[in-house]
Each structure stands twice: as structure tokens, then as C-alpha cells.
Amino acid sequence: MLSGCRQYGSPLPSLSRLCETYHVGRRTARDVLDALRGEGLIHTEERKTAVVIYRQPNSPEENTALRFVLQRKSSLIEVYETMELLIPSLLTFSAVHCCTGEPRSLRDLEHYSLFQKYAKKKKPNDDMGIPSVFFHDLLKETGSLLLNDLYASLEIYTRVPLILMKEQFPAYKISSNDYKILSSIPLILESGRQEDVASVFRELYSHATVLVRLYLDSLSSRFPDIPDDPEAVYTWQAQMGRDHFYMQLVRALIDKIGTGACPPGTRLPSEAALSKSCRVSLSTVRKALSTLNDLGFARTENGKGTVICLQDNETAFQCIKNPSYRRDTLLYLSAAQFMAIAVRPAARLAFPRLNREVQAQLGREISLPGSNPLACIFRCIMDNLTLRPLKSILAETDQLLLWGYYFAFFEKGTESSTPLHQLAAEAFHLLQQNDAEGFSRLLSLCYCHILQFVRDFMISGGLTEAKKIMVPYPEEG
């Protein structure tokens, strides 16, 4: 509201939608609405949707939307650059592999007819925004639990400068070039030609980046007294409202068990020792150990402590029947799917900084006993990425990918000879050969392998929802 994303007189989402979007309970959502009403920002009535009553000040000095934009100028441009890198690849994957042919087609999507009507208009209207409801439909077809959340988060962050542009230039109409691109999308999507689909989405988002950058530069020259804050940065929380301390501890322990750092048959430290070393309460430790027992990665014996185990197939399939564990598994698969697409543009972006010195250090890390080559390469890419929003998104997604979960399928953990190690070794060789395209493609194949391997296993155990999470092809992006 203060930034202008929610304007005067506009309704807020329903209570149920707020709970779904922010992953909170109804009581928490009501408390937030009560606080907003107390601050004079919204008006609420029983059985009616809350309405925004906050008005933006007219003077530039008091205009919070203007200050919000200028103080985040660099951050906003970086987010647009990140969308330019990621969104075309994600939409291309969805359109080409999820929505063409049987059993579903583009025409089955909820907002496809609406998008067609928009594209068939004889001239553009005053709406500067990309009609994104159809794009949300596309991303939903990937089966991912993450992509729509991510896209919505990026949209919200980048919406403010567009609102200002419309307010300051009320006669502005969407450019003929942009409208030509948008109106061509339905026909190009129906053709199913991957390169054409990828090209139209790249053109759309690259032009949006240029347009916003020019506008923000002109705005900062008009209001030089509002400085850009270099510390402002976009963040996204993949686990917002769902991540608890005990689950963080569970993931950390599974990672150590699966990779071999905590071998099966050995005992975990005492509850008191874990509480002290992890800086959490005893109740958190006990809940984490109970979860490990349920998942089959530990066996707590009265008076003797907790013995580390490897999950067997029967236990894994039993866990799938628990709704919470089903969702965690689908989140894992969604993260692998996203990384299979996103790692390719990230690797290309970081590649110029991966010089011989960096490669030599990476080679030493990979050669260490028990190392995970893909994890080493990923850390190296992250260390050499300068686009902060992309780095934040990848780091958040990587937290959902437990290396130990994959390696738990192999008796010797990271020391096992797995297809993943072979693919990562080939990727490193291509890096040494200065082959940027081959390097990025092989990294994409690494995550495709993880997704395919775990997905097939879970489907065989009864997780039918996993069939919806499509495996990308490395040609996307």
C-alpha cells in the first residue's frame, strides 16, 4: 500500500487467499488486517473484503511509492535482469512440454481465451503490464510447487515502477513493439516450435528491462535528492511460513547421513549436545529426532541414544502416505526441476569469471575424498555470480535440495560411483575446455538426472502427484 502496489479503493485478497499466499493461519491473517486497520491503511466490514483507504501524497517529498522506487533503483533493475534471464526459459519449458498435445492443450488453460481476446484487439490499451494470469497458468502446468510463488514474488517487487510510469504519463500506451510481441504469443505457442517460443518470451522480457531502466534513470535525474540504497536487495522465501527450526535440523542431519558424514550404525550426539551445538531447544531436538525416526533415517533406543540408519524402500513408501512428507517430497522434486532450468543461465552468466585460477581451486575441492562434485561446482558458480536476485533465488532453492537425500540411495554415499558424479565430472572437463554452452548444458543434465531418479522412485512407491512434475530438457534456456 505504501509503495503503491495496492491503490486507494482497491480490495485486498480474501482471508482464505491471504492464508494460502502467505502460508499462515486465519488468526494470523486476521491479526495483520486488524493492525492495518488500526494504522488507517484499510477499511474492513463483517463478511466483506477489506478495502485500501490509504492515498498516496501528491508531493514528491512525501510520495512513498516514488521514494520506494528510487531507493531501490539498482535492486529493481537487477530483478528485471533476473526475470529476463529466468522467466523466458521457465515459460518456454512449460509451453512446449506441458501444454501442447494430449491430454491437455493450451486451450484447456483457464485464462487462455482471455489472453487470446487481449491479443486480438485492434490497438493496445492503457494497460502497461504483461497480462500475467495466463503465464501463471503456464507455470502451474509444470507441476511445480515453487514457480508460481517465485513469479508472483518477482511481479510484486517489479510492479511499483510500472504504477508510477502510468501515473506520471497517463496518456502512455503500451508500445506498438510490445503489443506486437504480446499479440503474436498465442499463435507462436500453438505452433509448439521451441526456438520461436523461446525467442518471443526473451524479446518480451528484454524489452521490459530496457524500458524500466530508461525510466528509472530519468526519474533519478529528476529527483537527485532521493539516493539509491545499495543495500536494498530482493529476497524470496521458498519456505515462507512452512519452515520450522526442527525441520532445518532434520534436513541438516539427513544431509550428513546421506553423504556419509554420519555413517549408518553410529550414534548421534545426545539431545543435550545437539541442543547446545545447534543452538535450539531440547523440544526442537526431540521433534527433529522423532521425524528422523519416522523417515527411517534414525532409530532412538530408550536409554541408549539415537542410532543412524539409511531409509529403506518400505519406510520411504510408508512416509509418502503422510500429507506433510508428501508435500516435502514434491517440494524437493520442484526444486530439482527449477534448478535444471535455472542453473544453465546462471552458469553462463558466471562463466567469464571462472578463470584458470578459479578452475584450479575447484579441481582441488572436487578431488578431495568424499566430495560432491556438483555441490562444489554449484558453490563456485554462486561465488562468481554478481546478479544478486538470481543468487538469492538459487541459494533459497538449493536449501530444498538435500544432497544427502539423493546419496542415501547409494551404500557409500558421496563416495559411490553415481551417474551424477559422472555428469559433474564431464561438466568440469568442459569448463576446463572453455566450453560455456557445454558446461552449462551438462549442469542442467545433472539436475535433470536427480529429478528423474528420485521422481521415478517416488512414483513407483505411490506418489502419483510426482508424474505432474515434468523433467526439463537441457535445450531449454
XYZ file of C-alpha atoms in Angstrom:
477
model
C 0.000 0.000 0.000
C 2.742 2.453 0.922
C 4.633 1.563 -2.250
C 1.545 1.960 -4.415
C 1.063 -1.690 -5.366
C -2.307 -1.632 -3.623
C -4.000 1.619 -4.591
C -6.761 3.591 -2.875
C -10.137 1.874 -3.177
C -8.742 -1.472 -4.304
C -9.852 -4.629 -2.459
C -7.426 -6.894 -0.648
C -7.485 -10.640 -1.332
C -9.935 -12.674 0.728
C -8.892 -14.035 4.107
C -8.587 -17.536 2.649
C -6.429 -16.284 -0.219
C -4.138 -14.382 2.176
C -3.684 -17.552 4.243
C -2.899 -19.569 1.106
C -0.498 -16.978 -0.350
C 1.500 -16.335 2.821
C 1.140 -19.814 4.359
C -0.271 -18.550 7.655
C -3.313 -19.409 9.763
C -6.580 -17.478 9.723
C -5.883 -15.991 13.157
C -2.535 -14.593 11.988
C -4.154 -13.133 8.873
C -6.915 -11.506 10.948
C -4.333 -10.011 13.339
C -2.486 -8.465 10.379
C -5.705 -6.994 8.962
C -6.577 -5.592 12.404
C -3.141 -3.952 12.581
C -3.537 -2.434 9.107
C -6.975 -1.101 10.051
C -5.526 0.371 13.239
C -2.896 2.216 11.197
C -5.601 3.683 8.962
C -4.498 1.832 5.842
C -7.570 -0.318 5.210
C -11.291 -0.390 5.954
C -12.945 -3.648 6.969
C -16.554 -4.743 7.386
C -18.031 -8.036 8.544
C -18.360 -10.526 5.667
C -16.848 -8.048 3.184
C -13.410 -7.832 1.587
C -11.036 -5.302 3.148
C -10.509 -2.148 1.059
C -7.453 0.111 0.866
C -8.140 3.640 2.149
C -4.554 4.918 2.105
C -3.909 7.641 -0.508
C -0.532 8.426 -1.983
C 0.610 12.039 -1.229
C 0.885 14.385 -4.212
C 4.219 15.978 -3.359
C 7.373 14.103 -4.451
C 8.891 14.579 -0.994
C 6.029 12.631 0.616
C 5.296 10.164 -2.181
C 6.258 6.825 -0.635
C 5.973 4.986 -3.952
C 8.455 7.383 -5.552
C 10.886 7.031 -2.657
C 10.430 3.243 -2.644
C 11.419 3.069 -6.308
C 14.376 5.438 -6.226
C 15.826 3.930 -3.068
C 15.659 0.537 -4.774
C 16.660 1.610 -8.264
C 19.633 -0.757 -8.602
C 17.735 -3.598 -6.951
C 14.738 -3.162 -9.263
C 16.912 -3.169 -12.364
C 18.636 -6.319 -11.113
C 15.278 -8.018 -10.608
C 14.221 -7.132 -14.149
C 17.536 -8.535 -15.402
C 16.906 -11.699 -13.381
C 13.427 -12.074 -14.869
C 14.928 -11.552 -18.320
C 17.277 -14.487 -17.643
C 14.861 -16.883 -15.933
C 11.249 -16.330 -16.953
C 11.589 -16.964 -20.722
C 13.225 -20.357 -20.039
C 10.568 -21.309 -17.490
C 7.676 -20.274 -19.743
C 9.231 -21.978 -22.764
C 9.621 -25.242 -20.875
C 6.028 -25.101 -19.690
C 4.525 -24.111 -23.050
C 6.445 -26.590 -25.187
C 6.474 -29.657 -22.931
C 3.412 -29.293 -20.711
C 0.704 -27.632 -22.759
C 0.937 -28.929 -26.315
C -0.862 -32.092 -27.303
C -2.686 -34.685 -25.222
C -4.048 -34.969 -22.622
C -4.108 -31.177 -22.188
C -3.506 -28.312 -24.553
C -3.094 -24.551 -24.287
C -6.805 -24.091 -24.916
C -7.591 -26.020 -21.722
C -5.883 -23.401 -19.558
C -8.211 -21.201 -17.517
C -7.147 -17.831 -18.921
C -6.153 -18.787 -22.452
C -9.327 -17.404 -24.081
C -8.876 -14.157 -22.118
C -5.298 -13.864 -23.365
C -6.454 -14.532 -26.929
C -9.007 -11.699 -26.687
C -6.263 -9.378 -25.453
C -4.032 -10.368 -28.366
C -6.783 -9.851 -30.960
C -7.529 -6.232 -30.025
C -7.049 -3.846 -32.937
C -4.937 -1.497 -30.856
C -3.209 -1.604 -27.464
C -4.917 -0.175 -24.405
C -3.516 1.806 -21.481
C -2.521 -1.292 -19.562
C 1.280 -1.349 -19.453
C 1.609 -4.631 -17.675
C 2.118 -8.022 -19.251
C -1.182 -9.951 -18.814
C 0.345 -12.452 -16.458
C -2.634 -14.572 -15.342
C -2.118 -16.728 -18.414
C 1.596 -17.011 -17.628
C 0.681 -18.230 -14.148
C -1.492 -20.887 -15.802
C 1.505 -22.000 -17.868
C 3.804 -22.268 -14.863
C 1.199 -24.236 -12.943
C 1.292 -26.870 -15.695
C 4.899 -27.758 -14.775
C 3.556 -29.376 -11.602
C 5.951 -27.252 -9.548
C 5.088 -26.075 -6.039
C 7.599 -23.214 -6.398
C 7.345 -21.488 -9.770
C 4.094 -19.593 -9.279
C 5.246 -18.384 -5.855
C 8.504 -17.171 -7.366
C 6.861 -15.482 -10.336
C 4.288 -13.757 -8.104
C 7.061 -12.541 -5.803
C 9.025 -11.085 -8.726
C 5.885 -9.471 -10.134
C 5.013 -7.775 -6.844
C 8.529 -6.386 -6.454
C 8.648 -5.004 -10.007
C 5.108 -3.637 -10.159
C 5.797 -0.320 -8.396
C 7.803 1.420 -11.168
C 5.105 0.440 -13.669
C 2.451 2.052 -11.460
C 4.500 5.250 -11.275
C 5.042 5.283 -15.029
C 1.315 5.060 -15.610
C 0.574 7.795 -13.060
C 3.177 10.217 -14.438
C 2.344 9.539 -18.081
C -1.430 8.939 -18.115
C -1.538 9.188 -21.914
C 1.088 6.493 -22.266
C 0.001 3.457 -24.189
C 1.832 0.202 -24.477
C 4.332 0.494 -27.319
C 3.423 -0.954 -30.680
C 6.500 -3.178 -30.465
C 5.445 -4.663 -27.128
C 1.897 -5.121 -28.313
C 3.106 -6.834 -31.468
C 5.087 -9.273 -29.339
C 2.162 -9.962 -26.993
C -0.364 -10.420 -29.793
C 1.895 -12.937 -31.526
C 2.264 -15.192 -28.468
C -0.915 -17.340 -28.857
C -0.106 -18.289 -32.460
C 3.548 -18.990 -31.667
C 2.638 -21.099 -28.628
C 0.204 -23.175 -30.636
C 2.925 -23.877 -33.199
C 4.936 -25.656 -30.499
C 8.228 -24.635 -32.130
C 10.593 -24.355 -29.191
C 13.005 -21.791 -30.607
C 10.160 -19.497 -31.719
C 8.508 -19.752 -28.298
C 11.797 -19.045 -26.514
C 12.528 -16.105 -28.828
C 9.200 -14.354 -28.253
C 9.475 -14.630 -24.463
C 13.097 -13.411 -24.491
C 12.135 -10.418 -26.613
C 9.228 -9.549 -24.340
C 11.237 -9.560 -21.117
C 14.391 -7.986 -22.553
C 12.362 -5.052 -23.842
C 10.684 -4.635 -20.444
C 14.138 -4.440 -18.820
C 15.299 -1.745 -21.262
C 12.111 0.273 -20.782
C 12.237 0.228 -16.976
C 15.974 1.011 -16.867
C 15.466 4.096 -19.057
C 12.568 5.251 -16.923
C 14.409 4.801 -13.616
C 17.451 6.674 -14.974
C 15.242 9.600 -15.989
C 13.435 9.508 -12.638
C 16.658 9.591 -10.613
C 17.916 12.579 -12.629
C 14.689 14.468 -11.822
C 14.876 13.680 -8.092
C 18.604 13.566 -7.237
C 17.896 14.142 -3.534
C 16.479 10.614 -3.194
C 19.565 8.363 -3.244
C 19.749 4.762 -4.379
C 20.289 2.441 -1.427
C 22.961 -0.117 -2.411
C 21.924 -2.378 0.491
C 18.385 -2.821 -0.862
C 18.052 -6.302 -2.341
C 15.231 -8.566 -3.458
C 14.701 -11.741 -1.438
C 12.399 -14.708 -1.915
C 11.498 -17.306 0.697
C 10.644 -20.647 -0.849
C 9.640 -21.972 2.569
C 7.822 -18.873 3.846
C 5.575 -19.859 6.736
C 6.432 -23.545 6.309
C 9.989 -23.783 7.578
C 10.483 -24.628 11.234
C 13.660 -24.982 13.284
C 13.136 -28.694 13.793
C 12.803 -29.269 10.006
C 16.005 -27.315 9.399
C 17.731 -29.672 11.859
C 16.136 -32.703 10.175
C 17.423 -31.603 6.767
C 20.918 -30.955 8.099
C 21.075 -34.405 9.704
C 19.692 -36.200 6.619
C 22.299 -34.386 4.544
C 25.097 -35.669 6.815
C 23.659 -39.187 6.927
C 23.138 -39.498 3.182
C 26.525 -38.075 2.213
C 28.318 -40.366 4.662
C 29.441 -37.728 7.157
C 27.374 -39.585 9.767
C 27.701 -43.270 8.792
C 24.882 -45.759 9.449
C 25.339 -47.676 12.676
C 26.959 -44.787 14.542
C 25.152 -42.794 17.185
C 24.120 -39.162 17.087
C 25.278 -36.879 19.921
C 22.994 -36.700 22.946
C 19.911 -34.482 22.889
C 21.655 -32.003 25.198
C 24.746 -31.912 22.959
C 22.646 -31.374 19.823
C 20.660 -28.658 21.581
C 23.866 -26.838 22.514
C 25.715 -27.244 19.202
C 22.684 -26.343 17.051
C 21.504 -23.589 19.423
C 17.939 -24.866 19.614
C 15.735 -26.020 22.463
C 15.533 -29.602 23.691
C 11.935 -29.827 22.452
C 13.116 -28.853 18.951
C 15.791 -31.565 19.052
C 13.287 -34.179 20.232
C 10.840 -33.265 17.493
C 13.639 -33.472 14.903
C 14.729 -36.901 16.164
C 11.126 -38.120 16.132
C 10.841 -37.004 12.496
C 14.113 -38.767 11.618
C 12.719 -41.953 13.179
C 9.503 -41.628 11.141
C 11.523 -41.124 7.946
C 13.710 -44.144 8.644
C 16.996 -42.277 8.986
C 17.366 -42.951 12.716
C 16.294 -45.329 15.472
C 16.048 -43.959 19.002
C 16.593 -46.563 21.720
C 15.484 -45.849 25.277
C 18.469 -45.064 27.453
C 20.936 -45.726 24.635
C 20.552 -42.739 22.335
C 19.829 -42.490 18.612
C 21.394 -44.837 16.045
C 21.787 -43.618 12.450
C 20.124 -45.690 9.690
C 19.595 -45.487 5.949
C 15.994 -45.247 4.817
C 14.741 -48.461 3.211
C 12.181 -48.585 0.406
C 9.356 -49.793 2.623
C 9.794 -46.894 5.059
C 10.084 -44.387 2.236
C 6.823 -45.608 0.690
C 5.103 -45.539 4.087
C 6.176 -41.926 4.574
C 4.552 -40.965 1.284
C 1.160 -41.650 2.886
C 1.759 -38.750 5.306
C 0.486 -35.482 3.698
C 3.320 -33.444 5.242
C 6.024 -35.773 3.894
C 4.279 -35.962 0.507
C 4.487 -32.196 0.226
C 8.134 -32.127 1.322
C 8.972 -34.681 -1.371
C 7.103 -32.689 -4.017
C 8.979 -29.559 -2.907
C 12.250 -31.467 -3.333
C 11.255 -32.516 -6.856
C 10.085 -28.976 -7.644
C 13.457 -27.595 -6.546
C 15.318 -30.094 -8.750
C 13.101 -29.162 -11.695
C 13.714 -25.446 -11.206
C 17.471 -25.894 -10.833
C 17.583 -27.976 -14.041
C 16.323 -24.887 -15.879
C 17.853 -22.048 -13.848
C 21.404 -23.394 -13.476
C 22.039 -23.022 -17.199
C 21.668 -19.226 -17.493
C 23.368 -18.860 -14.090
C 26.391 -20.867 -15.276
C 26.612 -18.839 -18.490
C 26.469 -15.606 -16.512
C 29.226 -16.672 -14.095
C 31.386 -18.344 -16.761
C 33.616 -15.338 -17.660
C 34.747 -15.176 -14.007
C 35.641 -18.883 -13.844
C 39.257 -18.325 -14.863
C 42.176 -20.764 -14.619
C 42.867 -19.863 -11.003
C 39.242 -20.485 -10.040
C 39.241 -23.748 -12.005
C 42.401 -24.942 -10.252
C 40.855 -24.313 -6.826
C 37.644 -26.033 -7.916
C 39.636 -29.011 -9.155
C 41.334 -29.362 -5.770
C 37.956 -29.323 -3.979
C 36.482 -31.925 -6.329
C 39.474 -34.254 -5.851
C 39.048 -34.400 -2.055
C 37.846 -37.799 -0.716
C 34.060 -37.916 -0.312
C 33.484 -34.635 -2.155
C 30.325 -33.959 -4.121
C 31.498 -32.523 -7.486
C 28.142 -30.976 -8.384
C 27.900 -29.232 -4.995
C 31.455 -27.910 -5.458
C 30.669 -26.589 -8.935
C 27.430 -25.007 -7.736
C 29.221 -23.202 -4.873
C 31.812 -21.960 -7.362
C 29.090 -20.554 -9.627
C 27.381 -18.890 -6.668
C 30.669 -17.313 -5.561
C 31.056 -15.770 -9.016
C 27.504 -14.565 -9.624
C 27.108 -10.803 -9.389
C 23.368 -10.611 -10.079
C 22.084 -10.531 -6.507
C 18.418 -11.539 -7.001
C 19.407 -14.556 -9.086
C 21.943 -15.546 -6.450
C 19.321 -15.231 -3.704
C 16.778 -17.333 -5.635
C 19.290 -20.088 -6.351
C 20.510 -20.155 -2.740
C 16.942 -20.447 -1.469
C 16.152 -23.272 -3.886
C 19.390 -25.088 -3.079
C 18.314 -25.310 0.577
C 15.437 -27.530 -0.533
C 17.776 -29.919 -2.330
C 19.283 -32.242 0.242
C 22.350 -33.854 -1.312
C 22.117 -36.488 1.384
C 18.650 -37.499 0.211
C 19.961 -38.447 -3.249
C 23.117 -40.140 -1.960
C 21.127 -42.091 0.634
C 20.113 -44.330 -2.272
C 23.765 -45.412 -2.563
C 25.521 -47.512 0.064
C 28.754 -45.475 0.150
C 27.137 -42.025 -0.056
C 29.197 -39.437 -1.915
C 31.998 -41.967 -2.329
C 29.769 -44.110 -4.556
C 30.264 -44.018 -8.313
C 26.963 -42.496 -9.414
C 25.681 -41.104 -12.737
C 25.573 -37.709 -11.027
C 29.319 -37.793 -10.334
C 29.997 -38.788 -13.931
C 27.901 -35.935 -15.343
C 29.503 -33.410 -12.977
C 32.988 -34.636 -13.952
C 32.125 -34.149 -17.638
C 30.845 -30.647 -16.852
C 34.109 -29.765 -15.105
C 36.078 -31.069 -18.101
C 34.057 -28.800 -20.428
C 34.748 -25.869 -18.093
C 38.466 -26.572 -18.449
C 37.984 -26.683 -22.238
C 36.394 -23.195 -22.072
C 33.114 -24.560 -23.467
C 30.474 -22.362 -21.789
C 27.493 -23.892 -23.579
C 28.597 -27.469 -22.963
C 29.403 -26.718 -19.317
C 26.007 -25.149 -18.619
C 24.162 -27.895 -20.516
C 25.866 -30.678 -18.518
C 24.992 -28.947 -15.244
C 21.369 -28.856 -16.364
C 21.582 -32.583 -17.092
C 22.877 -33.176 -13.531
C 19.694 -31.742 -12.029
C 17.554 -33.492 -14.657
C 19.124 -36.756 -13.506
C 18.363 -36.028 -9.831
C 14.752 -35.198 -10.690
C 14.249 -38.227 -12.931
C 15.934 -40.632 -10.488
C 14.012 -39.586 -7.353
C 10.761 -38.914 -9.244
C 10.634 -42.400 -10.754
C 11.326 -43.978 -7.375
C 8.561 -41.986 -5.687
C 6.058 -42.729 -8.439
C 6.788 -46.437 -8.028
C 6.005 -46.018 -4.322
C 2.627 -44.409 -4.910
C 3.375 -40.666 -5.110
C 1.232 -40.186 -8.203
C 1.394 -36.368 -7.974
C 5.071 -36.618 -8.954
C 4.028 -37.574 -12.503
C 2.939 -33.968 -12.997
C 6.423 -32.599 -12.254
C 7.891 -32.728 -15.736
C 11.589 -33.306 -16.377
C 13.092 -30.456 -18.437
C 15.285 -30.991 -21.441
C 18.679 -29.265 -21.368
C 17.889 -27.442 -24.626
C 15.602 -25.008 -22.745
C 17.164 -21.683 -21.872
